[in-house]
PDB file of C-alpha atoms and ligand atoms in Angstrom:
ATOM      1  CA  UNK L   1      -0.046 -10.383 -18.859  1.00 92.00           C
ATOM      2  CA  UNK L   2      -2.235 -11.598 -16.189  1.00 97.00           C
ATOM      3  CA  UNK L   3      -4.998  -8.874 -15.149  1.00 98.00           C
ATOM      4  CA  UNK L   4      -6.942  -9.123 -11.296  1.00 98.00           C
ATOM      5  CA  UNK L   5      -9.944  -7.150 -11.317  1.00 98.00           C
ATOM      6  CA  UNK L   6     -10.888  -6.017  -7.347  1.00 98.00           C
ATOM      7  CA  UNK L   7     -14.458  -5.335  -6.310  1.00 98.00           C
ATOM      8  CA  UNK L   8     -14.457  -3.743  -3.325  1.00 98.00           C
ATOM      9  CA  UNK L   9     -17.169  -1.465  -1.141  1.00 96.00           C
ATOM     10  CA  UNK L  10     -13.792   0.369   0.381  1.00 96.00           C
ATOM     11  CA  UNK L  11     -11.618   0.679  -2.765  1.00 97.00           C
ATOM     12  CA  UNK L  12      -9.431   3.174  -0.055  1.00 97.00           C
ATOM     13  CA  UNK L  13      -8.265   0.278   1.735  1.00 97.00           C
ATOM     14  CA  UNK L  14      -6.277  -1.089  -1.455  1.00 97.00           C
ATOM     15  CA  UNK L  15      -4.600   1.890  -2.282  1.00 96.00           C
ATOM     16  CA  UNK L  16      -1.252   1.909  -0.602  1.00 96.00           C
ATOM     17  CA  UNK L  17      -0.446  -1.931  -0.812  1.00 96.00           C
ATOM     18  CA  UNK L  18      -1.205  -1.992  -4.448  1.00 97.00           C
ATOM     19  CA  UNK L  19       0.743   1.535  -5.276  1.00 97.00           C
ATOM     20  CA  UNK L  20       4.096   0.769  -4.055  1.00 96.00           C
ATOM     21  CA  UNK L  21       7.315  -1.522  -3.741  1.00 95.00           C
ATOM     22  CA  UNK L  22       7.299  -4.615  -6.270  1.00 96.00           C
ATOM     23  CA  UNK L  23       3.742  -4.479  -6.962  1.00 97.00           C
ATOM     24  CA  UNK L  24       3.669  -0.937  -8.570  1.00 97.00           C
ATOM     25  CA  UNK L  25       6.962  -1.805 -10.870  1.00 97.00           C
ATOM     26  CA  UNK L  26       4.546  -4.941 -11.963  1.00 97.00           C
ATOM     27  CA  UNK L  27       2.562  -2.625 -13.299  1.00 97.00           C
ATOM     28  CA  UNK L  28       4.338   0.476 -14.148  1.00 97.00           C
ATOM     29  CA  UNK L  29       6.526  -2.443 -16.336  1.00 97.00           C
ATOM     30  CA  UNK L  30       2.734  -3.444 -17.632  1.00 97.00           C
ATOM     31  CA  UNK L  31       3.572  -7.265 -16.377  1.00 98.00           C
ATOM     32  CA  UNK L  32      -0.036  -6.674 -14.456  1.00 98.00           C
ATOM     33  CA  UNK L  33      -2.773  -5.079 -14.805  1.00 98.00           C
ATOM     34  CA  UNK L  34      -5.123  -4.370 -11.902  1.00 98.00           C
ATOM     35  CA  UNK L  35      -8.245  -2.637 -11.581  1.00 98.00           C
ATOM     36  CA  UNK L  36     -10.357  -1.942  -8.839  1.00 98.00           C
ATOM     37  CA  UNK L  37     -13.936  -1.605  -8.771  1.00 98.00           C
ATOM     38  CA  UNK L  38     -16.130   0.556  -6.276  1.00 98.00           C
ATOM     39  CA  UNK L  39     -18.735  -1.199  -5.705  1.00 98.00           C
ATOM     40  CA  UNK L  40     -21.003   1.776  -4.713  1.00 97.00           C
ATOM     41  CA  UNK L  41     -21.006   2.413  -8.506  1.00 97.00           C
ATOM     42  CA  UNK L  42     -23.291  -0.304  -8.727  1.00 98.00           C
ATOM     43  CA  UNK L  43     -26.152   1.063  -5.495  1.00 97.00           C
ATOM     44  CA  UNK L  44     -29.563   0.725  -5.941  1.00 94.00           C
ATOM     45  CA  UNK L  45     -30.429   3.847  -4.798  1.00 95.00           C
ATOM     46  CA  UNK L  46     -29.189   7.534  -4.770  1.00 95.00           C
ATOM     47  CA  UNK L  47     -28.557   7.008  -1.172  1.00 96.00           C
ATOM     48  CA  UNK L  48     -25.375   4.926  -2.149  1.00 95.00           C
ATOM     49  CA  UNK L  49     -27.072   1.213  -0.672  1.00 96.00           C
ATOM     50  CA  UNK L  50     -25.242  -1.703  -1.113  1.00 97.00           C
ATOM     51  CA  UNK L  51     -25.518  -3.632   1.948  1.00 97.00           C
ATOM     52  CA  UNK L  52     -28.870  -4.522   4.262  1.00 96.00           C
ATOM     53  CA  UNK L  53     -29.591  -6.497   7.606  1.00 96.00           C
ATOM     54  CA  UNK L  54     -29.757 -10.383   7.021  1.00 97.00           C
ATOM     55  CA  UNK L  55     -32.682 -12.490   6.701  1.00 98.00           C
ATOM     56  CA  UNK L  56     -33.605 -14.341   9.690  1.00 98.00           C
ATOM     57  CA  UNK L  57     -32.024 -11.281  11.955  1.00 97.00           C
ATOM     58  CA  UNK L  58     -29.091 -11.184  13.442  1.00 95.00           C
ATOM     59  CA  UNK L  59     -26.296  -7.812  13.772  1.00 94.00           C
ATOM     60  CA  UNK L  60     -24.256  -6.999  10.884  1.00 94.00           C
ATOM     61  CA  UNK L  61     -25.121  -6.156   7.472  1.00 96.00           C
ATOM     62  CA  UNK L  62     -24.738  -8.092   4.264  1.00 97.00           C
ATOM     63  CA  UNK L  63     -23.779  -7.080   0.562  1.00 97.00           C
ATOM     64  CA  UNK L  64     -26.542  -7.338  -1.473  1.00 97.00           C
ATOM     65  CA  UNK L  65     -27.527  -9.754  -4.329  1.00 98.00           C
ATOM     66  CA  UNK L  66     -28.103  -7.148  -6.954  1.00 98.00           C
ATOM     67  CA  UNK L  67     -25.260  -4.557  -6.931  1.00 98.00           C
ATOM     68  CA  UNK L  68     -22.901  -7.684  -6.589  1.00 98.00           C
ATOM     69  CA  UNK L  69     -25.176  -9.354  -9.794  1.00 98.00           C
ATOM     70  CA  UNK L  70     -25.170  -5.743 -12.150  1.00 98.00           C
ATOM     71  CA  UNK L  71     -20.728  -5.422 -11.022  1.00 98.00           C
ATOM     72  CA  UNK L  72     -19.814  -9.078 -11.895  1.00 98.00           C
ATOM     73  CA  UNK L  73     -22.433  -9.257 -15.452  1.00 98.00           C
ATOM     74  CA  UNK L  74     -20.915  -5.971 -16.363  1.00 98.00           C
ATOM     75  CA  UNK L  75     -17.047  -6.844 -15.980  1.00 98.00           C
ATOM     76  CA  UNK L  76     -17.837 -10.821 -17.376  1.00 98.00           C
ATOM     77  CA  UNK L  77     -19.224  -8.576 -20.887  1.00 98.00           C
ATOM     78  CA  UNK L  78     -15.473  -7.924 -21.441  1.00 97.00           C
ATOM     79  CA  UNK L  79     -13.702 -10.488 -19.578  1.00 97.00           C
ATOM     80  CA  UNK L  80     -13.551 -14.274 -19.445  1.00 98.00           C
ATOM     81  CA  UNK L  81     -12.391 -14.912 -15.664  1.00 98.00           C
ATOM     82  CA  UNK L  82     -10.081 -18.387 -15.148  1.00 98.00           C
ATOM     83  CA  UNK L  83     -11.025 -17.931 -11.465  1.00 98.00           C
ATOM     84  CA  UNK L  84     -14.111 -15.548  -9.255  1.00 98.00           C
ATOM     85  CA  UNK L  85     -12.760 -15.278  -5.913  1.00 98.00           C
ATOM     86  CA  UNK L  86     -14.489 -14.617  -2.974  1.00 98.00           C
ATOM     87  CA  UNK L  87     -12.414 -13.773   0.378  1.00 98.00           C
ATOM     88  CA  UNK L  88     -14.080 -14.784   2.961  1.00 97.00           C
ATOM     89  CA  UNK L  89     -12.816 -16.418   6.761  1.00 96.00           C
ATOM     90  CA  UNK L  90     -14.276 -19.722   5.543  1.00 95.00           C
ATOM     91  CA  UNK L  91     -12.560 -19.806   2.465  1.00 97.00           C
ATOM     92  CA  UNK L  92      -9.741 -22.203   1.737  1.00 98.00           C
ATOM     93  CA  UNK L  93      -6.442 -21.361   3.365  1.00 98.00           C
ATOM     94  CA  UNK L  94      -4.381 -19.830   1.267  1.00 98.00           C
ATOM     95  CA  UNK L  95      -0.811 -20.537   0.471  1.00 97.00           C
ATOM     96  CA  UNK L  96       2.300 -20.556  -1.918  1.00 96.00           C
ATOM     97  CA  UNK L  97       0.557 -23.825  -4.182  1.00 96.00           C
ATOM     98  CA  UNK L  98      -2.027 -21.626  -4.471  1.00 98.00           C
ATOM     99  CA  UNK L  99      -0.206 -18.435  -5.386  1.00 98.00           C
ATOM    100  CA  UNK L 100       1.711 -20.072  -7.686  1.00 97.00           C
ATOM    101  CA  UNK L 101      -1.089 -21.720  -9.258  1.00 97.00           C
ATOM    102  CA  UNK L 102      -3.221 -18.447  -9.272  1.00 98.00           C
ATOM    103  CA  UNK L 103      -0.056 -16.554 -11.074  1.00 97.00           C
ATOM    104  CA  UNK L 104      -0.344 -18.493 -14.425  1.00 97.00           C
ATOM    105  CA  UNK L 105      -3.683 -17.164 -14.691  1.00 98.00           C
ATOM    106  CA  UNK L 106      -4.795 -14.612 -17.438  1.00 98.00           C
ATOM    107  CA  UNK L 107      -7.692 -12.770 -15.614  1.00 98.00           C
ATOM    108  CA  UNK L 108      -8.942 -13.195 -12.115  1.00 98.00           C
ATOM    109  CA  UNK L 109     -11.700 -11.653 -10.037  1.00 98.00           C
ATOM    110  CA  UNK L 110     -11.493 -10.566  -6.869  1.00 98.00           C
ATOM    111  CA  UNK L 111     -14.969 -10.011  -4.813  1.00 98.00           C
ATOM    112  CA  UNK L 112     -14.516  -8.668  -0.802  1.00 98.00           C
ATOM    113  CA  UNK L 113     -17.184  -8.635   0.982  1.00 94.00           C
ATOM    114  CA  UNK L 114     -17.893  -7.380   4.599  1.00 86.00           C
ATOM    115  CA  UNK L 115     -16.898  -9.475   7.737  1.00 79.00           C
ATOM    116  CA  UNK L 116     -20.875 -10.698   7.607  1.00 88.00           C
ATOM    117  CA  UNK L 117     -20.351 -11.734   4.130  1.00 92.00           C
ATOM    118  CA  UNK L 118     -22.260 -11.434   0.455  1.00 97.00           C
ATOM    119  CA  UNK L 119     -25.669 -12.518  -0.149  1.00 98.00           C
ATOM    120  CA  UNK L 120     -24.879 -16.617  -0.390  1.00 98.00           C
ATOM    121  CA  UNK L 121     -26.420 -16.493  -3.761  1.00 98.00           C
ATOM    122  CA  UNK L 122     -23.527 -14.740  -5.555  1.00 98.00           C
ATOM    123  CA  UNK L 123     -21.279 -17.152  -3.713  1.00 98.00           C
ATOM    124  CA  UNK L 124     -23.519 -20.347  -5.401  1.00 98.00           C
ATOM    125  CA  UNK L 125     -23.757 -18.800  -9.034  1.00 98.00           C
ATOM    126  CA  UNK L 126     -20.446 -16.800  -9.885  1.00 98.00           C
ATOM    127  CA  UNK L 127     -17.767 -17.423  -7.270  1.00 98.00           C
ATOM    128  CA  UNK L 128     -15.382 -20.725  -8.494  1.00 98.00           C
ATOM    129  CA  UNK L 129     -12.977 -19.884  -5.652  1.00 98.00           C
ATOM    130  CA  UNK L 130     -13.580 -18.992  -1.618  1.00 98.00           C
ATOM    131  CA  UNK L 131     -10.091 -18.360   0.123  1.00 98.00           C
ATOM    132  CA  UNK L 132      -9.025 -17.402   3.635  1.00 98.00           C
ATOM    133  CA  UNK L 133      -5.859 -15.976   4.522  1.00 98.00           C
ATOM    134  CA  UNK L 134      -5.760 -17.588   8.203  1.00 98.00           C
ATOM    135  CA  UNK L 135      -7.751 -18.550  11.031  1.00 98.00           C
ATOM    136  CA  UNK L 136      -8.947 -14.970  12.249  1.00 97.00           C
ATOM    137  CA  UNK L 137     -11.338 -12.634  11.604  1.00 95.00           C
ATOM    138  CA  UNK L 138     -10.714  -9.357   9.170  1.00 96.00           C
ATOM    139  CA  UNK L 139     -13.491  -6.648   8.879  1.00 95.00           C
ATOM    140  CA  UNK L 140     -13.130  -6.983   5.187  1.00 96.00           C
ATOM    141  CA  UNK L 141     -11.354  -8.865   2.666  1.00 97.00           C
ATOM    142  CA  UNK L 142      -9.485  -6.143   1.465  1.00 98.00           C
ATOM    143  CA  UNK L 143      -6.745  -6.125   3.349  1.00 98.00           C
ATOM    144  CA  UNK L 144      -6.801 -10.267   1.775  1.00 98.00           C
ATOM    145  CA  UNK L 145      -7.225  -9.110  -1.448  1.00 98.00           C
ATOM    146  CA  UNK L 146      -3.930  -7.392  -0.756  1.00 98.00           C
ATOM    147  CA  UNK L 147      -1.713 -10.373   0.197  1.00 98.00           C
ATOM    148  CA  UNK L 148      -3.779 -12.171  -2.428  1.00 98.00           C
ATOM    149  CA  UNK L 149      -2.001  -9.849  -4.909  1.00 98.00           C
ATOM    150  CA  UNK L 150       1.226  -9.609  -3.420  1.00 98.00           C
ATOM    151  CA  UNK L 151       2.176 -12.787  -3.392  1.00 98.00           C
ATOM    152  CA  UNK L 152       0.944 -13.510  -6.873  1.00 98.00           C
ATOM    153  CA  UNK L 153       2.196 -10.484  -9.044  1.00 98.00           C
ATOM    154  CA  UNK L 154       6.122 -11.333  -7.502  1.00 96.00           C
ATOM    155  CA  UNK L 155       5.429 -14.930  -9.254  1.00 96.00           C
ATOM    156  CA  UNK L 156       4.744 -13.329 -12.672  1.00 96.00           C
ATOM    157  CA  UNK L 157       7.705 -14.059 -14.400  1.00 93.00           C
ATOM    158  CA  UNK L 158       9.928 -10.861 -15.235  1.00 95.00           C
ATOM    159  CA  UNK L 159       8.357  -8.667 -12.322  1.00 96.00           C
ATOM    160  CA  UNK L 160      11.229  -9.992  -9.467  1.00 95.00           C
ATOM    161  CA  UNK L 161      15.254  -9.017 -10.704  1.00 89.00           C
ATOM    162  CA  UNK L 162      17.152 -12.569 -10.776  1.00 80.00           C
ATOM    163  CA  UNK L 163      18.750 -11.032  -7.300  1.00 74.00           C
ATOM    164  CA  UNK L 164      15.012 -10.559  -5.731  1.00 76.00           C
ATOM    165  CA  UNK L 165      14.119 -13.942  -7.623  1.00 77.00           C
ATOM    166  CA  UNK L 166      11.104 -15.951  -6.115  1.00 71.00           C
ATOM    167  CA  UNK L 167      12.933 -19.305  -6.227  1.00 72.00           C
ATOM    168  CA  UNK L 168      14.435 -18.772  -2.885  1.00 71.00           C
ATOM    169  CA  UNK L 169      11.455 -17.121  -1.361  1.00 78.00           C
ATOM    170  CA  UNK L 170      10.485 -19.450   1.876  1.00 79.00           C
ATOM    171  CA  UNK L 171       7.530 -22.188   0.919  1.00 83.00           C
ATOM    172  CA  UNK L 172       8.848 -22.532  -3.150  1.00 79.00           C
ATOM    173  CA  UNK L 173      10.150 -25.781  -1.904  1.00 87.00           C
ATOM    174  CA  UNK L 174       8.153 -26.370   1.147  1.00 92.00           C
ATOM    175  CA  UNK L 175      11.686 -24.941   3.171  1.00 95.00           C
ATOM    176  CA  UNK L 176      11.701 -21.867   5.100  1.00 96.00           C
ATOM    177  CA  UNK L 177      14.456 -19.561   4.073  1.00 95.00           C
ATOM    178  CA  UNK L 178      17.920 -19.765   5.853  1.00 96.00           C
ATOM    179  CA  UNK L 179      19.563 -16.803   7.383  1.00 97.00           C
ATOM    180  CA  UNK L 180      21.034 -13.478   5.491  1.00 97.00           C
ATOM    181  CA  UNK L 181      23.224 -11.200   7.163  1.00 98.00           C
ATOM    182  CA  UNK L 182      24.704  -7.676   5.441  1.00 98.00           C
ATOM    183  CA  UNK L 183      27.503  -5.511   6.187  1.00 98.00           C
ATOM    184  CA  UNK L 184      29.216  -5.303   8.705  1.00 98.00           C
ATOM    185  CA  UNK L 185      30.648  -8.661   9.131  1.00 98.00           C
ATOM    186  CA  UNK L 186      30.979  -7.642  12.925  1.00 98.00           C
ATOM    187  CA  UNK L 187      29.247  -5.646  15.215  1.00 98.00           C
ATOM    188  CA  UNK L 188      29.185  -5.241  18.711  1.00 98.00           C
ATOM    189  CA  UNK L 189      31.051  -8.673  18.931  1.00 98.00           C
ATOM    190  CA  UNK L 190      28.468 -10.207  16.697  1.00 98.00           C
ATOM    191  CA  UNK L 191      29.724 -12.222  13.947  1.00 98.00           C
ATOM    192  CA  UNK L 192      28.143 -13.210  10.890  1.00 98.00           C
ATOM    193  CA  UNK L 193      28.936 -17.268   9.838  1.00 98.00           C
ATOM    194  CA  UNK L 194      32.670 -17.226   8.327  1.00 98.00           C
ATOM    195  CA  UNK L 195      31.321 -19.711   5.665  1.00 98.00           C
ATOM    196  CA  UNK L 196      29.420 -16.556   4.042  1.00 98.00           C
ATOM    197  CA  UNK L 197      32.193 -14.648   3.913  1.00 98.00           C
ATOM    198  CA  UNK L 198      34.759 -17.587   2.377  1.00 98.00           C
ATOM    199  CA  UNK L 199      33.563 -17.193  -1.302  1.00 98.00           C
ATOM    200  CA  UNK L 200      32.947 -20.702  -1.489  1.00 98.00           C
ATOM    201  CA  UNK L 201      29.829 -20.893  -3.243  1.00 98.00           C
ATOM    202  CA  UNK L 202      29.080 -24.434  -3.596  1.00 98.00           C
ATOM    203  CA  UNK L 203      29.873 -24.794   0.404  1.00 98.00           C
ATOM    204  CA  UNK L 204      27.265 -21.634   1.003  1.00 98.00           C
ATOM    205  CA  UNK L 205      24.727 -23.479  -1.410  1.00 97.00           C
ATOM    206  CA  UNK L 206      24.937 -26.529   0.660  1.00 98.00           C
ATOM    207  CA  UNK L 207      24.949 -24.476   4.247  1.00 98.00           C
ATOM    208  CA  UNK L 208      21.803 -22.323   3.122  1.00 97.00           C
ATOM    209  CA  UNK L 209      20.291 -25.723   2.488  1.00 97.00           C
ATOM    210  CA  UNK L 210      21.154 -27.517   5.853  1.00 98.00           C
ATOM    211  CA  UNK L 211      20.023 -24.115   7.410  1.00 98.00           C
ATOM    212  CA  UNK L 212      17.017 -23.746   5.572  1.00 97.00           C
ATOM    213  CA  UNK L 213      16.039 -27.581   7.380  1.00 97.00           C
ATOM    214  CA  UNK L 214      17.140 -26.752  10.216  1.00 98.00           C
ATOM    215  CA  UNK L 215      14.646 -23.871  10.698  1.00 97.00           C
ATOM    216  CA  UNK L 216      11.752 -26.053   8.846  1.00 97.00           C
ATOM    217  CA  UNK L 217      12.301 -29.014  10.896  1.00 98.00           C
ATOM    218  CA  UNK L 218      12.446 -26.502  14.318  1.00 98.00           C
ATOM    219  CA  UNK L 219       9.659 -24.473  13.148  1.00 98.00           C
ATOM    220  CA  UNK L 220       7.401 -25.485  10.722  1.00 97.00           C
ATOM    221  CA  UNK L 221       7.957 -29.575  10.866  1.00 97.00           C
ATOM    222  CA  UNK L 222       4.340 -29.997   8.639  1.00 96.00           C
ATOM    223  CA  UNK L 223       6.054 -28.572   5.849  1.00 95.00           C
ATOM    224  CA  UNK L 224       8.268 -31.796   5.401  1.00 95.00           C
ATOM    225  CA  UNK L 225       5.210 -33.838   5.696  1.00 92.00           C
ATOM    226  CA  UNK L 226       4.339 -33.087   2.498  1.00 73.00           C
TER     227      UNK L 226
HETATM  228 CL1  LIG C 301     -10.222 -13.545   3.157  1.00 95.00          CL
HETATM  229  N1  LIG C 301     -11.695 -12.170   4.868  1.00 95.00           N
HETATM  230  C1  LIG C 301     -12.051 -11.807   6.101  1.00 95.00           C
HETATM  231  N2  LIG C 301     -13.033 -10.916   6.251  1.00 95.00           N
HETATM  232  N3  LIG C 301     -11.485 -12.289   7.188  1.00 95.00           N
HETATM  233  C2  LIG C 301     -10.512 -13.167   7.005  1.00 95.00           C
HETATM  234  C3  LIG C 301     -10.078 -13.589   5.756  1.00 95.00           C
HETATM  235  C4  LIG C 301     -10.700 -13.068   4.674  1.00 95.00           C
HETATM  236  N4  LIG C 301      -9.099 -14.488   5.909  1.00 95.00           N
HETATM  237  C5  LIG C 301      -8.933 -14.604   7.213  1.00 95.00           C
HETATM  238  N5  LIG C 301      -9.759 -13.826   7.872  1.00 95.00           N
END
């Protein structure tokens, strides 16, 4: 059972991704645990503060040292976290290695922090991991801590059917996937491959793989570098 603990200052923002699809039969099948964690539980004042203007000026606010300090003590009493991750633009890119590396994990922490950031001095005493989800800017990390979750709960092993299984997800092998098609085999003149519908499986194995290079070495040609 792997558990992801979420701080976040807008705990609204993880709702829906986190309640539904694949994600929610994780949990309703108890193969995850997740728990979120308003940060405004931890304000320093009855006024609900949490954030303040930087040091050294500048627009934007910045989570402060001390609600982040009292949240992250309070959760490490019961908890020992493999990994503190802070989402942040600067962060590492993230992708599949690191999903699947992140899913054999027994308890991770989550910290998102405003566009401006948390106080640097949570990031130099707690945080072991700073990822990014791409080269853009997000107001938040929550909408990371999302796809952070996503991808990793469908890699715990008995949340995904064998038909839904991960192992042909795109990236597992550095490929992109190769084509699917459903019902109807026509329509409108348009005809799905004849090998997919000739039962063959080893020859469908082996086109899925030629396809599946195909696109990578059209779109995505770094992947084979690796
Ligand atoms: Cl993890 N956070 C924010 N605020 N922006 C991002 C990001 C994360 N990854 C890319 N852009």
């Amino acid at each position: 059972m792997i558990t992801i603990d979420i701080i976040s200052a807008v705990p609204d923002l993880l709702d829906s991704p986190l309640n539904h699809s694949i994600v929610k039969r994780a949990k309703d099948k108890a193969l995850v645990e997740i728990n979120i964690i308003n940060l405004r539980n931890y304000a320093l004042n009855k006024y609900g503060q949490i954030d303040d203007a930087p040091y050294g000026g500048g627009a934007g606010m910045v989570l402060m040292v001390e609600p982040l300090y009292n949240c992250i003590t309070e959760l490490q009493k019961n908890k020992k976290y493999n990994q503190i991750i802070f989402l942040t633009p600067d962060g590492e890119t993230y992708n599949q290695k690191t999903a699947n590396y992140l899913s054999i994990q027994e308890n991770l922490l989550l910290i998102c922090g405003h566009y401006k950031g948390i106080d640097d001095r949570i990031r130099e005493n707690f945080v072991t991991m700073e990822i990014s989800i791409g080269d853009y800017v997000l107001s938040g990390g929550e909408l990371a801590a999302a796809i952070l979750v996503d991808s990793i709960v469908r890699l715990v092993p008995g949340v995904l059917n064998d038909a839904e299984s991960a192992l042909n997800d795109s990236f597992q092998d550095n490929l992109l996937a190769p084509p699917e098609y459903t019902r109807p085999s026509e329509f409108k003149g348009w005809k799905v491959p004849d090998i997919l519908l000739s039962g063959h499986d080893s020859k469908i194995k082996e086109w899925r793989f030629e396809q599946s290079l195909q696109r990578t070495k059209n779109r995505r040609p770094d992947l084979l570098e690796d």
